[in-house]
Each structure stands twice: as structure tokens, then as C-alpha cells.
Amino acid sequence: MKLSIELKILIGFIAVAIVMWLIFALGDTPDKVINNVFLSNGKANIENVDPVYTNAMINAKTYGLVNKTITVSEIPQLFFSTYIGTAVKNLNVVSKKSIGATEIANIFSNYTFVNPSTFKMMKSLGIVQSGSATALNSSFQNYNIASIQSMLAAREKIPQFAAYTYTIEVQLASGSKETFHAIIMRAISSATGEPYKHVRWVVSYVY
């Protein structure tokens, strides 16, 4: 049976999509995401940062929260400044524990978008010119309530959904050691607001 040109093209597109999905899925692990975010000194792949954070930053100028549009390259820098703050030389994952919907809801009910370290970087990049970290963080929270709820509802419906608290021991570039706890979970939203969505591991929160 001969296949039409249109059907051959469709089969080709599907085959390529499957191969690309497999490449991404096999390369996407919590450990790789942790290493990328913690060891990149603010230059992480934006796909490895929770889209709750990335989309809020992308839309910040539209909402009138900041003075200039935050670029895709600036977002991992801001996330790193908010949650890690100083260069990490190496790390060791000590443990991980599965977390449920209640714990996830508690984390995102008072989610940190901006702290004093973030605000300082924003001023240096010309993103903001005045105000305070506390006031700006409150504004981010208020403008993103609906999107946070929507994103969490979407990710919790996917069959592959899982969320963990990782305990991570890090050696800072300064030589000192610290212990971080990182929330790692599956997300399905686009990192930069495009219509397409794909499932991946992300760093959501660090404390």
C-alpha cells in the first residue's frame, strides 16, 4: 500500500517528535536539574526554574510591577539571587522526601518572588528604580494568585506528577559549607509563556 505524501510527512513529524521527547525525557532528571540551578551561578537553563517564577517575571512589566521588561537571561540570575545567593563550588544530595498537596499549597501560598537580594540585583539591572523588596514581593504575590493556582492544578493532574524535598549540602566558592532544602517537582507549563507545554523537573523553592 502506497502512502500519500501528506501521510508520510505526518508520520515523519510524529517520529521526530517522539525522538525529541525521548531525548528530553532521558536527560531530564531531578539531579541534573539541581546541579544546573545550584552550580550555574545564575546561568541555569530557564526550563529548570519553576514556571510560577519565570512567568511572573516575564509578565512583571505588563502588570506594571517593574520599570523594564525582565529578559529570559535575567530570570535565572534573579532566581539564583533569591534562593541561593552565592556561588556554589560543589554539592551533595543527602536525602529526599516525597511531599503532598498540602505541603505544596503551603509553599506557594506565601511564595517568595523578591527578597532584599533580588531587589538589589533588580536595581543594578535597571528593572526597578525605587520601592522596597517587601512591597514588590507582595505585588508579585497578589498579581500571580490565579496563575499559581492554575499551574499547580494542571501539574497535579498529570500522571507523572511528583514532588520532593531534597536536602542538599553545598560547599560555597568561599570555602564555607551550608545546607539547603530544595523543592523539586514536575511541571507542565511553558517556561516563557509560549502556548506549548511539556512535562519536566523544575526547582520550585529553596530554603
Coordinates of N, CA and C in Angstrom, one line a residue:
M1 N 0.8 -1.2 0.0 CA 0.0 0.0 0.0 C 0.9 1.2 0.0
K2 N 0.6 2.1 -0.9 CA 1.4 3.4 -1.0 C 0.8 4.4 -0.1
L3 N 1.7 5.1 0.5 CA 1.2 6.2 1.4 C 1.3 7.5 0.7
S4 N 0.3 8.4 1.0 CA 0.3 9.7 0.4 C 1.4 10.5 0.9
I5 N 1.8 11.6 0.2 CA 2.9 12.5 0.6 C 2.5 13.1 1.9
E6 N 1.2 13.5 2.1 CA 0.8 14.1 3.3 C 0.9 13.2 4.5
L7 N 0.6 11.9 4.3 CA 0.7 11.0 5.4 C 2.1 10.7 5.8
K8 N 3.0 10.6 4.8 CA 4.4 10.4 5.0 C 5.0 11.6 5.8
I9 N 4.6 12.8 5.5 CA 5.0 14.0 6.2 C 4.6 13.9 7.7
L10 N 3.3 13.6 7.9 CA 2.7 13.5 9.2 C 3.5 12.4 10.0
I11 N 3.7 11.3 9.4 CA 4.4 10.2 10.1 C 5.8 10.7 10.5
G12 N 6.5 11.4 9.6 CA 7.8 12.0 9.8 C 7.8 12.9 11.0
F13 N 6.8 13.8 11.0 CA 6.7 14.8 12.2 C 6.5 14.0 13.5
I14 N 5.6 13.0 13.5 CA 5.4 12.3 14.7 C 6.6 11.6 15.2
A15 N 7.4 11.0 14.2 CA 8.6 10.3 14.6 C 9.6 11.2 15.2
V16 N 9.8 12.4 14.6 CA 10.8 13.4 15.1 C 10.3 13.8 16.5
A17 N 9.0 14.0 16.7 CA 8.5 14.5 18.0 C 8.8 13.4 19.0
I18 N 8.6 12.2 18.7 CA 8.9 11.1 19.7 C 10.3 11.0 20.0
V19 N 11.2 11.1 19.0 CA 12.6 11.1 19.3 C 13.1 12.2 20.2
M20 N 12.6 13.5 19.9 CA 12.9 14.6 20.7 C 12.4 14.5 22.1
W21 N 11.2 14.0 22.2 CA 10.6 13.7 23.6 C 11.5 12.8 24.4
L22 N 11.9 11.7 23.7 CA 12.8 10.7 24.4 C 14.1 11.3 24.8
I23 N 14.7 12.1 23.9 CA 16.0 12.7 24.3 C 15.8 13.6 25.5
F24 N 14.7 14.4 25.5 CA 14.5 15.3 26.6 C 14.2 14.6 27.9
A25 N 13.3 13.5 27.8 CA 12.9 12.8 28.9 C 14.0 12.1 29.6
L26 N 14.9 11.5 28.8 CA 16.0 10.7 29.3 C 17.1 11.6 30.0
G27 N 17.1 12.8 29.5 CA 18.1 13.8 30.0 C 17.6 14.6 31.2
D28 N 16.3 14.5 31.4 CA 15.6 15.3 32.4 C 15.5 14.5 33.7
T29 N 16.4 14.8 34.7 CA 16.3 14.1 36.0 C 16.4 15.1 37.1
P30 N 15.9 14.9 38.3 CA 16.0 15.8 39.4 C 17.4 16.2 39.7
D31 N 18.3 15.2 39.7 CA 19.7 15.5 40.0 C 20.4 16.5 39.0
K32 N 20.1 16.3 37.7 CA 20.6 17.2 36.7 C 20.0 18.6 36.8
V33 N 18.8 18.7 37.2 CA 18.1 20.0 37.3 C 18.7 20.7 38.6
I34 N 18.9 20.0 39.6 CA 19.6 20.5 40.9 C 21.0 21.1 40.5
N35 N 21.7 20.2 39.9 CA 23.1 20.6 39.5 C 23.1 21.9 38.7
N36 N 22.2 21.9 37.7 CA 22.2 23.1 36.8 C 21.9 24.3 37.5
V37 N 20.9 24.3 38.4 CA 20.4 25.5 39.1 C 21.4 25.9 40.1
F38 N 21.9 25.0 40.9 CA 22.8 25.3 42.0 C 24.2 25.7 41.6
L39 N 24.7 25.0 40.6 CA 26.2 25.2 40.2 C 26.4 26.1 39.1
S40 N 25.3 26.7 38.5 CA 25.5 27.6 37.3 C 25.7 29.0 37.7
N41 N 25.7 29.4 39.0 CA 25.9 30.7 39.5 C 25.0 31.8 38.7
G42 N 23.7 31.4 38.6 CA 22.8 32.3 38.0 C 22.6 32.2 36.5
K43 N 23.3 31.2 35.9 CA 23.2 31.0 34.4 C 22.5 29.7 34.1
A44 N 21.6 29.3 34.9 CA 20.8 28.0 34.7 C 20.0 28.1 33.5
N45 N 19.6 26.9 32.9 CA 18.6 26.8 31.9 C 17.3 27.2 32.5
I46 N 16.6 28.2 31.8 CA 15.4 28.7 32.4 C 14.3 27.6 32.5
E47 N 14.4 26.5 31.7 CA 13.5 25.4 31.8 C 13.6 24.7 33.1
N48 N 14.7 24.9 33.8 CA 14.9 24.2 35.1 C 14.4 25.0 36.3
V49 N 13.8 26.2 36.0 CA 13.3 27.0 37.1 C 11.7 26.9 37.0
D50 N 11.1 26.9 38.2 CA 9.6 26.7 38.2 C 9.0 27.8 37.4
P51 N 8.0 27.4 36.5 CA 7.4 28.4 35.7 C 6.5 29.4 36.5
V52 N 6.2 29.0 37.7 CA 5.5 30.0 38.6 C 6.3 31.3 38.7
Y53 N 7.6 31.0 38.8 CA 8.6 32.2 39.0 C 8.9 32.8 37.6
T54 N 9.2 32.0 36.6 CA 9.6 32.5 35.3 C 8.5 33.3 34.7
N55 N 7.3 32.8 34.7 CA 6.2 33.5 34.0 C 5.8 34.8 34.7
A56 N 5.9 34.8 36.1 CA 5.7 36.0 36.8 C 6.7 37.1 36.5
M57 N 7.9 36.7 36.3 CA 9.0 37.7 35.9 C 8.7 38.2 34.5
I58 N 8.4 37.3 33.6 CA 8.2 37.7 32.2 C 7.0 38.7 32.1
N59 N 6.0 38.5 32.9 CA 4.8 39.4 32.9 C 4.9 40.6 33.8
A60 N 5.9 40.7 34.5 CA 6.0 41.8 35.5 C 5.9 43.2 34.9
K61 N 6.5 43.5 33.8 CA 6.4 44.8 33.2 C 4.9 45.0 32.7
T62 N 4.3 44.0 32.1 CA 2.9 44.1 31.7 C 2.0 44.5 32.8
Y63 N 2.2 44.0 34.0 CA 1.4 44.2 35.2 C 1.8 45.6 35.8
G64 N 2.9 46.2 35.3 CA 3.3 47.5 35.9 C 4.0 47.4 37.2
L65 N 4.6 46.2 37.4 CA 5.3 45.9 38.7 C 6.8 46.4 38.7
V66 N 7.3 46.5 37.5 CA 8.7 46.9 37.3 C 8.8 47.9 36.2
N67 N 10.0 48.5 36.1 CA 10.2 49.6 35.1 C 10.6 49.2 33.7
K68 N 11.2 48.0 33.6 CA 11.5 47.5 32.3 C 11.3 46.0 32.2
T69 N 11.2 45.5 31.0 CA 10.9 44.1 30.8 C 12.1 43.3 31.3
I70 N 11.8 42.2 32.0 CA 12.8 41.3 32.5 C 13.1 40.3 31.4
T71 N 14.3 40.1 31.0 CA 14.7 39.3 29.9 C 14.8 37.8 30.4
V72 N 14.8 36.9 29.4 CA 14.9 35.5 29.7 C 16.3 35.2 30.4
S73 N 17.3 35.8 30.0 CA 18.6 35.6 30.6 C 18.7 36.1 32.0
E74 N 17.9 37.1 32.3 CA 18.0 37.7 33.7 C 17.2 36.9 34.7
I75 N 16.2 36.1 34.2 CA 15.4 35.4 35.2 C 16.1 34.4 36.0
P76 N 17.0 33.5 35.4 CA 17.8 32.6 36.2 C 18.7 33.3 37.2
Q77 N 19.2 34.4 36.8 CA 20.1 35.2 37.7 C 19.2 35.7 38.9
L78 N 18.0 36.1 38.7 CA 17.2 36.6 39.8 C 16.8 35.5 40.7
F79 N 16.4 34.3 40.1 CA 16.1 33.2 40.9 C 17.2 32.7 41.8
F80 N 18.4 32.7 41.2 CA 19.6 32.3 42.0 C 19.9 33.3 43.1
S81 N 19.7 34.5 42.8 CA 19.9 35.6 43.8 C 18.9 35.4 45.0
T82 N 17.7 35.1 44.6 CA 16.6 35.0 45.6 C 16.8 33.8 46.5
Y83 N 17.2 32.7 45.9 CA 17.1 31.4 46.7 C 18.5 30.8 47.1
I84 N 19.5 31.2 46.4 CA 20.9 30.6 46.7 C 21.8 31.7 47.2
G85 N 22.0 32.7 46.3 CA 22.6 33.9 46.8 C 24.1 34.0 46.6
T86 N 24.8 32.9 46.6 CA 26.3 33.0 46.4 C 26.8 31.7 45.7
A87 N 27.9 31.9 45.0 CA 28.4 30.8 44.1 C 28.7 29.5 44.9
V88 N 28.2 28.4 44.3 CA 28.4 27.1 44.8 C 29.5 26.3 44.1
K89 N 30.4 25.8 44.8 CA 31.5 25.0 44.2 C 31.1 23.6 43.9
N90 N 30.5 22.9 44.9 CA 30.0 21.6 44.6 C 28.9 21.3 45.6
L91 N 28.2 20.2 45.4 CA 27.1 19.8 46.2 C 27.0 18.3 46.4
N92 N 26.2 18.0 47.4 CA 26.0 16.6 47.7 C 24.5 16.4 48.2
V93 N 23.7 15.6 47.5 CA 22.4 15.4 47.9 C 22.4 14.4 49.0
V94 N 21.9 14.8 50.2 CA 21.9 14.0 51.4 C 20.6 13.1 51.5
S95 N 19.5 13.6 51.1 CA 18.3 12.9 51.2 C 17.2 13.5 50.4
K96 N 16.1 12.8 50.2 CA 14.9 13.3 49.5 C 13.7 12.7 50.2
K97 N 12.6 13.5 50.2 CA 11.4 13.0 50.8 C 10.2 13.5 50.0
S98 N 9.3 12.6 49.7 CA 8.1 12.9 48.9 C 7.2 13.9 49.7
I99 N 6.6 14.9 49.0 CA 5.7 15.8 49.7 C 4.4 15.8 48.9
G100 N 3.3 16.1 49.6 CA 2.0 16.1 49.1 C 1.3 17.4 48.8
A101 N 0.1 17.4 48.4 CA -0.6 18.6 48.0 C -0.7 19.7 49.1
T102 N -0.9 19.3 50.3 CA -1.0 20.2 51.4 C 0.3 21.0 51.6
E103 N 1.4 20.3 51.6 CA 2.8 20.9 51.7 C 3.0 21.9 50.5
I104 N 2.7 21.4 49.3 CA 2.9 22.2 48.1 C 2.0 23.5 48.2
A105 N 0.8 23.3 48.6 CA -0.1 24.5 48.7 C 0.5 25.5 49.7
N106 N 1.0 25.0 50.8 CA 1.6 25.9 51.9 C 2.8 26.7 51.3
I107 N 3.6 26.0 50.5 CA 4.8 26.7 49.9 C 4.4 27.8 49.0
F108 N 3.4 27.6 48.2 CA 3.0 28.6 47.1 C 2.0 29.6 47.7
S109 N 1.5 29.4 48.9 CA 0.5 30.4 49.4 C 1.3 31.6 49.9
N110 N 2.5 31.5 50.1 CA 3.3 32.7 50.5 C 4.7 32.6 49.7
Y111 N 4.6 32.5 48.4 CA 5.8 32.2 47.6 C 6.6 33.5 47.5
T112 N 7.9 33.3 47.6 CA 8.9 34.4 47.5 C 9.3 34.6 46.1
F113 N 9.0 35.8 45.6 CA 9.4 36.2 44.2 C 10.6 37.1 44.4
V114 N 10.6 38.0 45.4 CA 11.6 39.0 45.6 C 11.9 39.1 47.0
N115 N 13.2 39.1 47.3 CA 13.7 39.4 48.7 C 14.8 40.5 48.5
P116 N 15.4 41.0 49.6 CA 16.4 42.1 49.5 C 17.5 41.8 48.5
S117 N 17.9 40.6 48.4 CA 19.0 40.2 47.4 C 18.5 40.4 46.0
T118 N 17.3 39.9 45.7 CA 16.7 40.1 44.4 C 16.5 41.5 44.1
F119 N 16.0 42.3 45.0 CA 15.7 43.7 44.8 C 17.0 44.5 44.5
K120 N 18.0 44.1 45.2 CA 19.3 44.8 44.9 C 19.8 44.5 43.5
M121 N 19.6 43.3 43.0 CA 20.0 42.9 41.7 C 19.1 43.6 40.7
M122 N 17.8 43.7 41.0 CA 16.9 44.3 40.1 C 17.2 45.8 39.9
K123 N 17.6 46.4 40.9 CA 18.1 47.8 40.8 C 19.3 48.0 40.0
S124 N 20.3 47.1 40.2 CA 21.5 47.2 39.4 C 21.3 46.9 37.9
L125 N 20.2 46.1 37.6 CA 19.9 45.8 36.2 C 18.9 46.8 35.6
G126 N 18.5 47.8 36.4 CA 17.6 48.8 35.9 C 16.1 48.3 35.8
I127 N 15.8 47.2 36.4 CA 14.5 46.6 36.4 C 13.5 47.4 37.3
V128 N 14.0 47.8 38.4 CA 13.3 48.7 39.3 C 14.1 49.9 39.6
Q129 N 13.5 51.0 40.0 CA 14.2 52.2 40.3 C 14.0 52.7 41.8
S130 N 12.9 52.2 42.3 CA 12.6 52.6 43.7 C 11.7 51.6 44.4
G131 N 11.3 51.8 45.6 CA 10.4 50.9 46.3 C 11.2 50.1 47.3
S132 N 10.6 48.9 47.7 CA 11.2 48.0 48.6 C 11.0 46.6 48.2
A133 N 11.8 45.7 48.7 CA 11.7 44.3 48.4 C 10.4 43.7 48.9
T134 N 10.0 44.1 50.1 CA 8.8 43.6 50.7 C 7.5 44.0 49.9
A135 N 7.5 45.3 49.6 CA 6.3 45.8 48.8 C 6.2 45.1 47.4
L136 N 7.4 45.0 46.8 CA 7.4 44.4 45.4 C 7.0 42.9 45.5
N137 N 7.5 42.2 46.5 CA 7.1 40.8 46.6 C 5.6 40.6 46.9
S138 N 5.0 41.5 47.7 CA 3.6 41.5 47.9 C 2.8 41.7 46.6
S139 N 3.3 42.6 45.8 CA 2.7 42.9 44.5 C 2.8 41.7 43.6
F140 N 3.9 41.1 43.5 CA 4.1 39.8 42.7 C 3.1 38.8 43.2
Q141 N 3.0 38.6 44.5 CA 2.1 37.6 45.0 C 0.6 37.9 44.6
N142 N 0.2 39.1 44.8 CA -1.2 39.5 44.5 C -1.5 39.3 43.0
Y143 N -0.6 39.7 42.1 CA -0.9 39.6 40.7 C -0.8 38.2 40.2
N144 N -0.2 37.3 40.9 CA 0.0 35.9 40.4 C -0.8 34.8 41.1
I145 N -1.7 35.2 42.0 CA -2.5 34.2 42.7 C -3.2 33.3 41.8
A146 N -3.9 33.8 40.8 CA -4.7 33.0 39.8 C -3.8 32.1 39.0
S147 N -2.7 32.6 38.5 CA -1.8 31.8 37.7 C -1.1 30.7 38.5
I148 N -0.8 31.0 39.8 CA -0.2 29.9 40.6 C -1.2 28.8 40.8
Q149 N -2.4 29.1 41.1 CA -3.4 28.1 41.3 C -3.7 27.3 40.1
S150 N -3.7 28.0 38.9 CA -3.9 27.3 37.6 C -2.7 26.3 37.3
M151 N -1.5 26.8 37.5 CA -0.3 26.0 37.2 C -0.3 24.7 38.1
L152 N -0.5 24.9 39.4 CA -0.5 23.8 40.4 C -1.6 22.8 40.0
A153 N -2.8 23.3 39.7 CA -3.8 22.4 39.4 C -3.5 21.5 38.1
A154 N -2.9 22.2 37.1 CA -2.5 21.5 35.9 C -1.4 20.4 36.1
R155 N -0.4 20.8 36.9 CA 0.7 19.8 37.1 C 0.3 18.6 38.0
E156 N -0.6 18.9 39.0 CA -1.1 17.8 39.8 C -2.0 16.8 39.2
K157 N -2.4 17.1 38.0 CA -3.3 16.2 37.2 C -2.5 15.3 36.3
I158 N -1.3 15.6 36.0 CA -0.5 14.8 35.1 C -0.1 13.4 35.8
P159 N -0.1 12.3 35.1 CA 0.2 11.0 35.7 C 1.6 11.0 36.3
Q160 N 2.5 11.7 35.7 CA 3.9 11.6 36.1 C 4.2 12.6 37.3
F161 N 3.2 13.2 37.8 CA 3.4 14.3 38.8 C 4.1 13.7 40.1
A162 N 5.1 14.4 40.6 CA 5.7 14.0 41.8 C 6.4 15.3 42.4
A163 N 6.6 15.3 43.7 CA 7.2 16.5 44.3 C 8.0 16.0 45.5
Y164 N 9.2 16.5 45.6 CA 10.1 16.1 46.7 C 10.8 17.3 47.4
T165 N 11.1 17.1 48.6 CA 12.1 18.0 49.3 C 13.4 17.3 49.3
Y166 N 14.4 18.0 48.7 CA 15.8 17.5 48.7 C 16.6 18.2 49.8
T167 N 17.4 17.5 50.6 CA 18.3 18.1 51.5 C 19.7 18.0 50.8
I168 N 20.3 19.2 50.6 CA 21.5 19.3 49.9 C 22.6 20.0 50.7
E169 N 23.7 19.4 50.8 CA 24.9 20.0 51.4 C 25.7 20.6 50.3
V170 N 26.1 21.9 50.4 CA 26.9 22.6 49.4 C 28.1 23.2 50.0
Q171 N 29.2 23.2 49.2 CA 30.4 23.9 49.5 C 30.4 25.1 48.7
L172 N 30.4 26.3 49.3 CA 30.4 27.5 48.6 C 31.8 27.8 48.0
A173 N 31.8 28.7 47.0 CA 33.1 29.1 46.5 C 34.0 29.7 47.5
S174 N 33.4 30.3 48.5 CA 34.2 30.9 49.6 C 34.9 29.9 50.5
G175 N 34.4 28.6 50.4 CA 35.0 27.6 51.2 C 34.1 27.1 52.3
S176 N 33.1 27.9 52.7 CA 32.2 27.5 53.8 C 31.2 26.5 53.3
K177 N 30.5 25.9 54.2 CA 29.5 24.9 53.8 C 28.2 25.3 54.4
E178 N 27.1 25.0 53.6 CA 25.8 25.2 54.0 C 24.8 24.1 53.6
T179 N 23.7 24.0 54.3 CA 22.7 23.0 54.0 C 21.5 23.7 53.4
F180 N 21.0 23.3 52.3 CA 19.8 23.8 51.7 C 18.7 22.7 51.6
H181 N 17.5 23.2 51.6 CA 16.4 22.3 51.3 C 15.7 22.8 50.0
A182 N 15.6 22.0 49.0 CA 15.1 22.4 47.7 C 13.8 21.6 47.4
I183 N 12.8 22.3 47.0 CA 11.5 21.6 46.5 C 11.7 21.4 45.0
I184 N 11.7 20.1 44.6 CA 11.8 19.8 43.2 C 10.5 19.1 42.8
M185 N 9.9 19.5 41.7 CA 8.6 18.8 41.3 C 8.5 18.8 39.7
R186 N 7.5 18.1 39.3 CA 7.2 18.0 37.9 C 6.3 19.3 37.6
A187 N 6.6 19.9 36.4 CA 5.8 21.0 36.0 C 5.4 20.7 34.5
I188 N 4.3 21.4 34.1 CA 3.9 21.2 32.7 C 3.8 22.5 31.9
S189 N 3.8 23.6 32.6 CA 3.7 24.9 31.9 C 5.0 25.2 31.1
S190 N 4.8 26.1 30.1 CA 5.9 26.6 29.4 C 6.7 27.5 30.3
A191 N 8.0 27.6 30.1 CA 8.9 28.4 30.9 C 8.8 29.9 30.6
T192 N 8.5 30.2 29.4 CA 8.5 31.6 28.9 C 7.2 32.0 28.3
G193 N 6.1 31.4 28.7 CA 4.8 31.8 28.3 C 4.2 31.4 26.9
E194 N 5.0 30.6 26.2 CA 4.5 30.1 24.9 C 3.3 29.2 25.1
P195 N 2.5 29.0 24.1 CA 1.3 28.1 24.2 C 1.7 26.7 24.4
Y196 N 2.8 26.2 23.9 CA 3.2 24.8 24.1 C 3.5 24.5 25.5
K197 N 3.3 23.2 25.9 CA 3.6 22.8 27.3 C 4.3 21.5 27.2
H198 N 5.3 21.3 28.1 CA 5.9 20.0 28.2 C 6.2 19.6 29.7
V199 N 6.2 18.4 30.0 CA 6.5 17.9 31.4 C 8.0 17.9 31.6
R200 N 8.4 18.4 32.8 CA 9.8 18.4 33.1 C 10.0 18.6 34.6
W201 N 11.2 18.3 35.1 CA 11.5 18.6 36.5 C 12.0 20.1 36.6
V202 N 11.6 20.7 37.7 CA 12.0 22.1 38.0 C 12.3 22.3 39.5
V203 N 13.2 23.2 39.7 CA 13.4 23.7 41.1 C 12.4 24.8 41.4
S204 N 11.6 24.5 42.4 CA 10.4 25.4 42.7 C 10.8 26.4 43.8
Y205 N 11.5 25.9 44.8 CA 11.7 26.7 46.0 C 12.9 26.2 46.8
V206 N 13.6 27.1 47.4 CA 14.8 26.7 48.2 C 14.8 27.4 49.5
Y207 N 15.1 26.7 50.6 CA 15.1 27.3 51.9 C 16.2 26.7 52.8

